[in-house]
Short mmCIF file of C-alpha atoms in Angstrom, two decimals:
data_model
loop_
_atom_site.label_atom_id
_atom_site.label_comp_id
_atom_site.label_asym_id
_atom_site.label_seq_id
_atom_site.Cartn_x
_atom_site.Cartn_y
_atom_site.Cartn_z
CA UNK F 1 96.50 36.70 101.43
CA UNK F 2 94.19 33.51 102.32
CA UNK F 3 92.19 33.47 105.17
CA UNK F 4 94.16 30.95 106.64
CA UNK F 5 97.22 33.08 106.55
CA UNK F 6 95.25 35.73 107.75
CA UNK F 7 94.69 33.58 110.94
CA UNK F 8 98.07 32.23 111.18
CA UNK F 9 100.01 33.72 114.43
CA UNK F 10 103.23 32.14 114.45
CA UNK F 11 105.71 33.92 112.43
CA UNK F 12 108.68 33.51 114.89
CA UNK F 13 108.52 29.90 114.37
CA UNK F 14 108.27 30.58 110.64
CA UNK F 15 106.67 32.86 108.01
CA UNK F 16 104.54 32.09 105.05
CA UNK F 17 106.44 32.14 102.10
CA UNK F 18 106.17 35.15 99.44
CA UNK F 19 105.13 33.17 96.51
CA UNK F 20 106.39 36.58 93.62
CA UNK F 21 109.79 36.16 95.77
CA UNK F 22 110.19 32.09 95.73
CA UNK F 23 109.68 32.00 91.91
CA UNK F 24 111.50 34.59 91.20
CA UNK F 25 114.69 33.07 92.89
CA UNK F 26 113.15 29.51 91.29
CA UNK F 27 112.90 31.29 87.64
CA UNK F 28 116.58 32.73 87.83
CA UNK F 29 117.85 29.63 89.30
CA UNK F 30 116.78 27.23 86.72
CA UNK F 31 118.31 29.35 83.97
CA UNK F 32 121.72 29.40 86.44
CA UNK F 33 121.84 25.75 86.87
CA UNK F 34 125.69 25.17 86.60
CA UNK F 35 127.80 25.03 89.77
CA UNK F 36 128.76 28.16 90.51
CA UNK F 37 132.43 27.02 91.53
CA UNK F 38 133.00 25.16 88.14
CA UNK F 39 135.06 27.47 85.81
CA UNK F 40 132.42 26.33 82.47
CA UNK F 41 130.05 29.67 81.29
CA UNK F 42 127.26 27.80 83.15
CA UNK F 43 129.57 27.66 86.21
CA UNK F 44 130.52 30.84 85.94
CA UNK F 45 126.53 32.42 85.16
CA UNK F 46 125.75 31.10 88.25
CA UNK F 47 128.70 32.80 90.15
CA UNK F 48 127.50 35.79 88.45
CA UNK F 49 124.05 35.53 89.66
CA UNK F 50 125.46 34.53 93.86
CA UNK F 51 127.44 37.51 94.03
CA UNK F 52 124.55 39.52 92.98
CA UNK F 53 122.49 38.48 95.49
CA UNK F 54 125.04 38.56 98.06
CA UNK F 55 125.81 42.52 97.06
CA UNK F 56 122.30 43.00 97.15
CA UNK F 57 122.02 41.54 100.76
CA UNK F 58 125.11 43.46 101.69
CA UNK F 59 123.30 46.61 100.41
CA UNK F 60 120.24 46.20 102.52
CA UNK F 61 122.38 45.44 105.67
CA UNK F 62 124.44 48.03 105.23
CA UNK F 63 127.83 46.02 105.27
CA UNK F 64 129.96 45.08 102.73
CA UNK F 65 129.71 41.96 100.66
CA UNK F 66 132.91 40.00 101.35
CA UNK F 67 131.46 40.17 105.30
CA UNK F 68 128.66 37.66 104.19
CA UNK F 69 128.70 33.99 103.93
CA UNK F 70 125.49 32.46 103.03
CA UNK F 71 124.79 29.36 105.23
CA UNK F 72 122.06 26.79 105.47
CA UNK F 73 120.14 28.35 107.94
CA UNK F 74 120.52 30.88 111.08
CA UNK F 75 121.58 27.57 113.07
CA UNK F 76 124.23 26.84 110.97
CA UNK F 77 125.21 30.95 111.10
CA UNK F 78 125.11 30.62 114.83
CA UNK F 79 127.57 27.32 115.09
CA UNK F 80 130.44 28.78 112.87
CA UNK F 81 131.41 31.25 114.61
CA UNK F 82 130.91 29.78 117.46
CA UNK F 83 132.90 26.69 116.83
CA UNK F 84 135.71 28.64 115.68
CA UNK F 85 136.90 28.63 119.43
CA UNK F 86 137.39 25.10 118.82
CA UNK F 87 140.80 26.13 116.79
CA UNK F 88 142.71 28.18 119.32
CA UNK F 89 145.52 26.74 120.97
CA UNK F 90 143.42 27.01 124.29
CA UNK F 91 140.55 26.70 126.33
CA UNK F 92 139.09 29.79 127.26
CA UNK F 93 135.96 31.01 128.70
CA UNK F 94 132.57 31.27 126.65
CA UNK F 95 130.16 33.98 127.73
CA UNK F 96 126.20 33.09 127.03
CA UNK F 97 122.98 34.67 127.90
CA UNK F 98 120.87 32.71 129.51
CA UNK F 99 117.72 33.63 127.53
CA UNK F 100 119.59 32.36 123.99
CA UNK F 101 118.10 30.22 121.47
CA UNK F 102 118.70 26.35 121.74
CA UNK F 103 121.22 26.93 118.74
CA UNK F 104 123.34 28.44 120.90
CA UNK F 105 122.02 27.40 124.41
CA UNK F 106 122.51 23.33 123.55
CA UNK F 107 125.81 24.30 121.47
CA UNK F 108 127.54 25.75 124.42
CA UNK F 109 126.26 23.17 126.84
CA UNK F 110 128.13 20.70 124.47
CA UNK F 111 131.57 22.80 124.43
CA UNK F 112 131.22 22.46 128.16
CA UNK F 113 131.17 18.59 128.24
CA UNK F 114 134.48 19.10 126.14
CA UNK F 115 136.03 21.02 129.18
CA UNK F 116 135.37 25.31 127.82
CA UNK F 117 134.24 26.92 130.74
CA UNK F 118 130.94 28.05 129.88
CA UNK F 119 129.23 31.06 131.82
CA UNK F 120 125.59 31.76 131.84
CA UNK F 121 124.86 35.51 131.40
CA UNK F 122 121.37 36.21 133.57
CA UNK F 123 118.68 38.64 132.39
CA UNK F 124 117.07 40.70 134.88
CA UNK F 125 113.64 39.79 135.84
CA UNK F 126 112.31 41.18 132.77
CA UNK F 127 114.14 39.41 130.41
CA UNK F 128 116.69 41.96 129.71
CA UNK F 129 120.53 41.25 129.47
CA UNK F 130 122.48 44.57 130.76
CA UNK F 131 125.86 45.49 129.23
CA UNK F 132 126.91 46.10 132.97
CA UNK F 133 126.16 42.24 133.28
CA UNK F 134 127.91 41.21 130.07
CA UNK F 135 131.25 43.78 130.98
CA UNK F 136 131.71 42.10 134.46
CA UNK F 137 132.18 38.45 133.61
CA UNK F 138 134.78 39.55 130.66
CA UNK F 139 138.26 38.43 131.88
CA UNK F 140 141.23 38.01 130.24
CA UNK F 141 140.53 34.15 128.58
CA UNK F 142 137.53 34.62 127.46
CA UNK F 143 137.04 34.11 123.86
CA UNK F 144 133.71 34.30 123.12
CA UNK F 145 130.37 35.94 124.00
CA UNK F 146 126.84 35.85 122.60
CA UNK F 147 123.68 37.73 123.18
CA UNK F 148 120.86 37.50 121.11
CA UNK F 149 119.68 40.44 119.48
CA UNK F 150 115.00 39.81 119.99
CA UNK F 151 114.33 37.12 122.07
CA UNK F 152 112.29 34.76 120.06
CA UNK F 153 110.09 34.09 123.17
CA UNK F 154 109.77 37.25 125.05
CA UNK F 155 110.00 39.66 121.88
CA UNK F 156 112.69 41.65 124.42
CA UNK F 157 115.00 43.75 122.59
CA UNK F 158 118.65 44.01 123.90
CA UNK F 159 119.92 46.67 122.81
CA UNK F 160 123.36 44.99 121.20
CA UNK F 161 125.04 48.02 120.26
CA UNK F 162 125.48 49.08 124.52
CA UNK F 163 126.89 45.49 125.06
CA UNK F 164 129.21 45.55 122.08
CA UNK F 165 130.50 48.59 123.43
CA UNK F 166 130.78 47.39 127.32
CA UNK F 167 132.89 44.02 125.83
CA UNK F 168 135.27 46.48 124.23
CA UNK F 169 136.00 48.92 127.79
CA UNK F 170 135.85 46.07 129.98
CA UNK F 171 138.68 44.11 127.30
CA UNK F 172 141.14 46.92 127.78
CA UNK F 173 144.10 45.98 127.76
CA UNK F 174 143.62 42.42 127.11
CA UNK F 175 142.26 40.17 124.54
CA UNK F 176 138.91 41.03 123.11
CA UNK F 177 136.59 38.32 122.71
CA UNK F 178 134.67 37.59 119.68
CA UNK F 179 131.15 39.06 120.00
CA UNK F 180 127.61 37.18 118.19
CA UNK F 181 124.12 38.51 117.76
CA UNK F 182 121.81 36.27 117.10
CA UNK F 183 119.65 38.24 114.56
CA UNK F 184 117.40 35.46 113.58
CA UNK F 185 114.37 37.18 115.05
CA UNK F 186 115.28 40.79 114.66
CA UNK F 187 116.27 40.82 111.00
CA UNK F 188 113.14 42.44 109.24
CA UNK F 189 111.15 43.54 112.84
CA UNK F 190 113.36 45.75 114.58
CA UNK F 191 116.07 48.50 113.32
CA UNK F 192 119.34 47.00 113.76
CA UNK F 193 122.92 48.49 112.82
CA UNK F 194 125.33 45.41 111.90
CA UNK F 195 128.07 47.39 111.24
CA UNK F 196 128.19 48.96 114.68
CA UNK F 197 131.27 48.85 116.08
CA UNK F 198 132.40 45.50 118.46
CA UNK F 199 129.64 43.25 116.99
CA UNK F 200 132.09 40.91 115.10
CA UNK F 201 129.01 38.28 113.81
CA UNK F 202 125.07 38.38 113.25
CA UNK F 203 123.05 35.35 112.06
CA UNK F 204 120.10 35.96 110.15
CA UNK F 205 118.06 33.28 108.79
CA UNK F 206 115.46 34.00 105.76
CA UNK F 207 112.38 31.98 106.37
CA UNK F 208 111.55 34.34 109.42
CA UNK F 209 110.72 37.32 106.84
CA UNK F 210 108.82 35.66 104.07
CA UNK F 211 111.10 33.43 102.44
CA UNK F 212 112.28 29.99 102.07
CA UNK F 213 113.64 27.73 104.58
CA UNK F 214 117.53 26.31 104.20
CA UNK F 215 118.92 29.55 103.89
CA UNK F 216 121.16 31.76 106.01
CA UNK F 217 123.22 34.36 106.55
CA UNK F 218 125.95 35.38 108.25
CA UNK F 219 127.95 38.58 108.88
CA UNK F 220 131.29 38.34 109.84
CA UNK F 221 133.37 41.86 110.31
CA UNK F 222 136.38 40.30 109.88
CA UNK F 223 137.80 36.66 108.94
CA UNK F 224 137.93 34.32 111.25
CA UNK F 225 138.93 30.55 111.28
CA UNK F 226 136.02 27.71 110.77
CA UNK F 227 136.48 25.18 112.29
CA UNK F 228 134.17 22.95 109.71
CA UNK F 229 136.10 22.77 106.05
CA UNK F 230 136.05 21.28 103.03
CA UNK F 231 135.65 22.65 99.59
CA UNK F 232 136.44 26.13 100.56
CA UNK F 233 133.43 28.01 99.42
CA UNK F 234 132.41 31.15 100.98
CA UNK F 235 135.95 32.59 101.55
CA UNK F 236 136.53 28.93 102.73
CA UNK F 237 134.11 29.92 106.05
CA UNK F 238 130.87 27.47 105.07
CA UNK F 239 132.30 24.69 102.50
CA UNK F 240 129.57 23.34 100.42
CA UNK F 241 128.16 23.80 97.23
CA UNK F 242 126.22 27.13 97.28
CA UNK F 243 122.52 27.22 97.19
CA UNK F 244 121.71 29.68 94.77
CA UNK F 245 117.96 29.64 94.64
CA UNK F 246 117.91 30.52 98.25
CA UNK F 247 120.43 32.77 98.15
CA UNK F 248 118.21 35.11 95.49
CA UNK F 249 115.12 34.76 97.55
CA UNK F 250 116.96 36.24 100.71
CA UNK F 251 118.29 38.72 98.95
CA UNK F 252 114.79 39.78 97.84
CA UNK F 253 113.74 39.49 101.33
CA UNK F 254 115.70 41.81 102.80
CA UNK F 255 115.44 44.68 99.97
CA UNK F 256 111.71 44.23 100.90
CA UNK F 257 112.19 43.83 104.81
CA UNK F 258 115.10 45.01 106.44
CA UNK F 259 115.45 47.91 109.06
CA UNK F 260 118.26 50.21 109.43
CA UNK F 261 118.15 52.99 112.47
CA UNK F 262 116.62 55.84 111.16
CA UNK F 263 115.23 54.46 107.96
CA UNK F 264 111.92 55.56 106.12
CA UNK F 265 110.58 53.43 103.51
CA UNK F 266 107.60 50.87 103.62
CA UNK F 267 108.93 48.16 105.54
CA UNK F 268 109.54 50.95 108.29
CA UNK F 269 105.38 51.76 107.48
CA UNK F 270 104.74 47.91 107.92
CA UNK F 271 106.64 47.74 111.34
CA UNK F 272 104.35 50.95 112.50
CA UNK F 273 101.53 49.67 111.57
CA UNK F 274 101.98 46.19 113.32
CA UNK F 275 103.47 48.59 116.30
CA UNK F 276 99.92 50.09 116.72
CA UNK F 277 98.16 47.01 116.38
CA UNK F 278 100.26 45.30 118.92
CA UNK F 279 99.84 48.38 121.27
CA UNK F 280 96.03 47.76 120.84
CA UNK F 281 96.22 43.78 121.68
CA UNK F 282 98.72 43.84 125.28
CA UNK F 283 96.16 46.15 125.91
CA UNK F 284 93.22 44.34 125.42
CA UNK F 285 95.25 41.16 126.92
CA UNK F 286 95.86 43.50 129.98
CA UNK F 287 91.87 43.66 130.64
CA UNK F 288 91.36 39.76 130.53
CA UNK F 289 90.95 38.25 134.62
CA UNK F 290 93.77 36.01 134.84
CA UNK F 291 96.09 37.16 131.80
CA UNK F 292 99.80 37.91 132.83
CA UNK F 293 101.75 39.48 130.17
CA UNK F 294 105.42 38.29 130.03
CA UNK F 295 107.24 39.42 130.89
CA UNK F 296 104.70 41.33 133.30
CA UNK F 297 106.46 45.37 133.13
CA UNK F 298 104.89 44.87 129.24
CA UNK F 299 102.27 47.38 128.22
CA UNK F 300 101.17 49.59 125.22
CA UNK F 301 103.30 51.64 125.46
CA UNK F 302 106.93 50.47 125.76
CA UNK F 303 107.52 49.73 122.04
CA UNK F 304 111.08 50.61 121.98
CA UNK F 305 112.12 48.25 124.37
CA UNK F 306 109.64 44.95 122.36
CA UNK F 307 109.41 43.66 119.60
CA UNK F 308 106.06 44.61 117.89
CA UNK F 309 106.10 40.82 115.98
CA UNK F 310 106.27 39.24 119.74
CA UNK F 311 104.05 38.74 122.40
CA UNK F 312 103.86 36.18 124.95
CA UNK F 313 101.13 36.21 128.17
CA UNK F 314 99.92 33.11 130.60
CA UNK F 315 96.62 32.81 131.04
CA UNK F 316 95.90 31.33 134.80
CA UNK F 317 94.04 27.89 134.90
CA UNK F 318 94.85 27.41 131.17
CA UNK F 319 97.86 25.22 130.46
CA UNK F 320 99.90 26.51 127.34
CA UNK F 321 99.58 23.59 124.81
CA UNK F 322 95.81 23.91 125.94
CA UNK F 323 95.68 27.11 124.70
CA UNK F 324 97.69 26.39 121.70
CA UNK F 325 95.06 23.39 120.71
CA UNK F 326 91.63 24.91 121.29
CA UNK F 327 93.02 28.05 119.17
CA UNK F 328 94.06 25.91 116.45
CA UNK F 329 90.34 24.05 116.17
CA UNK F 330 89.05 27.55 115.70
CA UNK F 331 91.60 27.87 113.07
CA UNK F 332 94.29 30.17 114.80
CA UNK F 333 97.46 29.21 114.71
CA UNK F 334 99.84 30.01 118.01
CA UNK F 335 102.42 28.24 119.95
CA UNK F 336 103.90 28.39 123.46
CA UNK F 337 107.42 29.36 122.54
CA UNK F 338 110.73 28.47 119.90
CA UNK F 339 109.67 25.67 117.73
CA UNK F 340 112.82 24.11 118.09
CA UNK F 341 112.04 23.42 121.74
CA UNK F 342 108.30 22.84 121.03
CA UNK F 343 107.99 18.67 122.50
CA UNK F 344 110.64 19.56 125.70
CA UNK F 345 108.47 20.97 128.74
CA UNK F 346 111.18 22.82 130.03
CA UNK F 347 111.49 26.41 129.24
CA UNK F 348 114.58 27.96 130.04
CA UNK F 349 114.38 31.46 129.21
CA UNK F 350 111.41 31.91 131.22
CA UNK F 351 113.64 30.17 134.18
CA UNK F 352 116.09 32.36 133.64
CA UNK F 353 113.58 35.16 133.76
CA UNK F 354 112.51 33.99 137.17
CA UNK F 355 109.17 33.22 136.41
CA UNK F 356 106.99 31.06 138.44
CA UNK F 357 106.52 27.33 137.42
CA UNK F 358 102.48 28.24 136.72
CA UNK F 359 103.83 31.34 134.57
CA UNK F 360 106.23 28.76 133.01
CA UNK F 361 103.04 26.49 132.12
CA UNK F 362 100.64 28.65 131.06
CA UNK F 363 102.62 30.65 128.52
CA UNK F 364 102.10 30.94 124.84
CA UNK F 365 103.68 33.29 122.22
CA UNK F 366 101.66 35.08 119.47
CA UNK F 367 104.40 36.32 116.81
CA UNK F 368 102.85 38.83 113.58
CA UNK F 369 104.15 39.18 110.24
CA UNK F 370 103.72 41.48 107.02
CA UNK F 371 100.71 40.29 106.70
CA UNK F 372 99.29 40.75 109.74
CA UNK F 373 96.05 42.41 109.68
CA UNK F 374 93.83 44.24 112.11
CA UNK F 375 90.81 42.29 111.64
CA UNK F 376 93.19 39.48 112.33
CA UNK F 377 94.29 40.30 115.45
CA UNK F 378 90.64 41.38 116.68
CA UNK F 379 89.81 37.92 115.61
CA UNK F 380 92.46 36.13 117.26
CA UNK F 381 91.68 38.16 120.40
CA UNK F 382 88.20 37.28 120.30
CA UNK F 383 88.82 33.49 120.42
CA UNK F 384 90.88 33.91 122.72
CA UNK F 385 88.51 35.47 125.19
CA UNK F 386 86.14 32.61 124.38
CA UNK F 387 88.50 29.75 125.27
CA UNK F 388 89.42 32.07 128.45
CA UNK F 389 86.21 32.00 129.38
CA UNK F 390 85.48 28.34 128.44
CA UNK F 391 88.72 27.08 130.61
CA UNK F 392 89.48 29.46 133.06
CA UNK F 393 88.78 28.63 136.68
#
């Protein structure tokens, strides 16, 4: 670990690669080079060598391998299921919480312009979406609902299981609509069941837990139909020649980082740890004049209900992007919320939350990783009192 990973804060945006897991996938790749949809031996190696890492991803999840399609990225695992609404015979209601990533968010705003009604899902004030609020706008067209899993902003966990569960008693009796997690954040942080009943599609994405960016996943408990096609690759869900190299390398990833429920192992260790030192910093954040944790009911000791890899707080006086540069000239590197949003000023999930337009200004997001470290953190909060009391009026 270098010192400047040591300082780096911004995981949810992306993680540092693991170097032993990119050339490992790079080393096994170059030996697989041939296509692994040509029927040649060097076609055929590589198919080898796909399914392999798509068993071993299946193993870690807990799922079973023909309910994975490797994609370019969580985006991409986010749009096809998504987009599969765009083949039924009619145009039915889409169900969206209001705190999802622009993936999703920008997606469904663009289904609208094409005439799908498209209802926003509100979080309460803490950034929490409650089954009760999901089960209540299910009618009988609706066709599709999605509720992210972590919120990549907040670090609020929803617990996706309870919702799944509320979509299938308030669809009695009528159609069921397809249900999507997106995972992206959770995957690797936070114990998560896939194969819970009523969740019919996760998105996962592998550059969030130490490996390489272009690569996806996506979990699908049963078929459905894409809407994109083409070749026919991936159980002719994601057409496109397969990208093997990343494929190994997020298969690797999740042996090393994925959480079931219940599990004991040492990525279960790693999440305690990082639980403990996260306790420590909100904490410490609490103390500073002017800091407001967000969402503000946050503390030490509600684990179960964040994300330990996600914390955001506004510091009064102290615009976010402030914040975010003097860190970064001390070396520290932060942001103030999804990367993918990073040069718009508006930010809808704290909207959504209710917070106030200062809140909505002054907010930046420190996200931890594996290799996270105490002295890190006690850095990082260190500069952070400086600047505090440097800008703060």
């Amino acid at each position: 670990m270098t010192q400047e990973t040591a300082r780096y804060f911004d995981w949810a945006a992306t993680s540092p690669p693991d170097p032993d897991i990119l050339q490992n996938a790079l080393d096994r790749s170059l030996e697989a080079y041939g296509n692994p949809s040509s029927p040649h031996a060097a076609g055929q190696a590589a198919r080898r060598l796909l399914e392999e890492a798509r068993q071993q991803c299946a193993d870690a999840l807990g799922v079973r391998a023909e309910q994975l399609i490797f994609t370019s990225g969580g985006t991409e695992a986010d749009h096809i299921p998504l987009l599969s609404v765009l083949t039924k015979p009619n145009k039915g209601k889409i169900l969206v919480s209001a705190i999802e990533h622009p993936a999703l968010r920008e997606q469904c705003a663009l289904l609208a312009r094409l005439g799908y009604a498209v209802e926003s899902i509100p979080p309460d004030g803490d950034g929490f979406i409650r089954p009760e609020a999901v089960a209540q706008r299910v009618t009988g067209d609706t066709l599709f609902v999605t509720v992210m899993a972590v919120n990549n902003e907040t670090g609020c966990i929803q617990d996706i299981a309870a919702i799944a569960d509320a979509i299938t008693r308030a669809s009695a009796g009528k159609r069921r609509p397809h249900f999507h997690t997106d995972c992206v954040q959770a995957a690797g942080k936070v114990p998560l069941d896939l194969a819970h009943p009523g969740i019919d599609s996760a998105s996962l994405s592998a550059h969030k837990i130490c490996g390489p960016r272009g690569i996806g996943l996506l979990y699908l408990a049963k078929p459905i139909q894409p809407f994109l096609v083409g070749g026919g690759q991936e159980q002719r869900v994601r057409s496109g020649t397969e990208n093997l190299f990343g494929a190994l390398a997020f298969a690797d990833c999740l042996s090393r980082h994925y959480l079931r429920p219940a599990e004991q192992g040492e990525a279960a260790r790693r999440a305690a740890e990082q639980a403990a030192r996260t306790r420590a910093f909100v904490a410490a954040l609490a103390e500073i004049d002017g800091c407001t944790l967000v969402p503000a009911c946050r503390s030490g000791g509600d684990g179960e209900r964040f994300s330990p890899f996600v914390v955001q707080a506004a510091f009064r006086g102290i615009p976010g992007n402030v914040m975010v540069r003097a860190l970064d000239e001390k070396g520290f590197r932060i942001s103030t919320g999804s990367a993918c949003s990073a040069k718009k000023q508006s930010r809808p999930v704290l909207s959504a939350m209710g917070a106030s337009r200062e809140v909505q200004d002054t907010a930046v997001r420190f996200s931890f990783g594996p290799h996270t470290t105490e002295q890190g953190m006690s850095d990082l909060l260190a500069a952070v009192r400086d600047i505090h009391a440097t800008f703060a009026r």
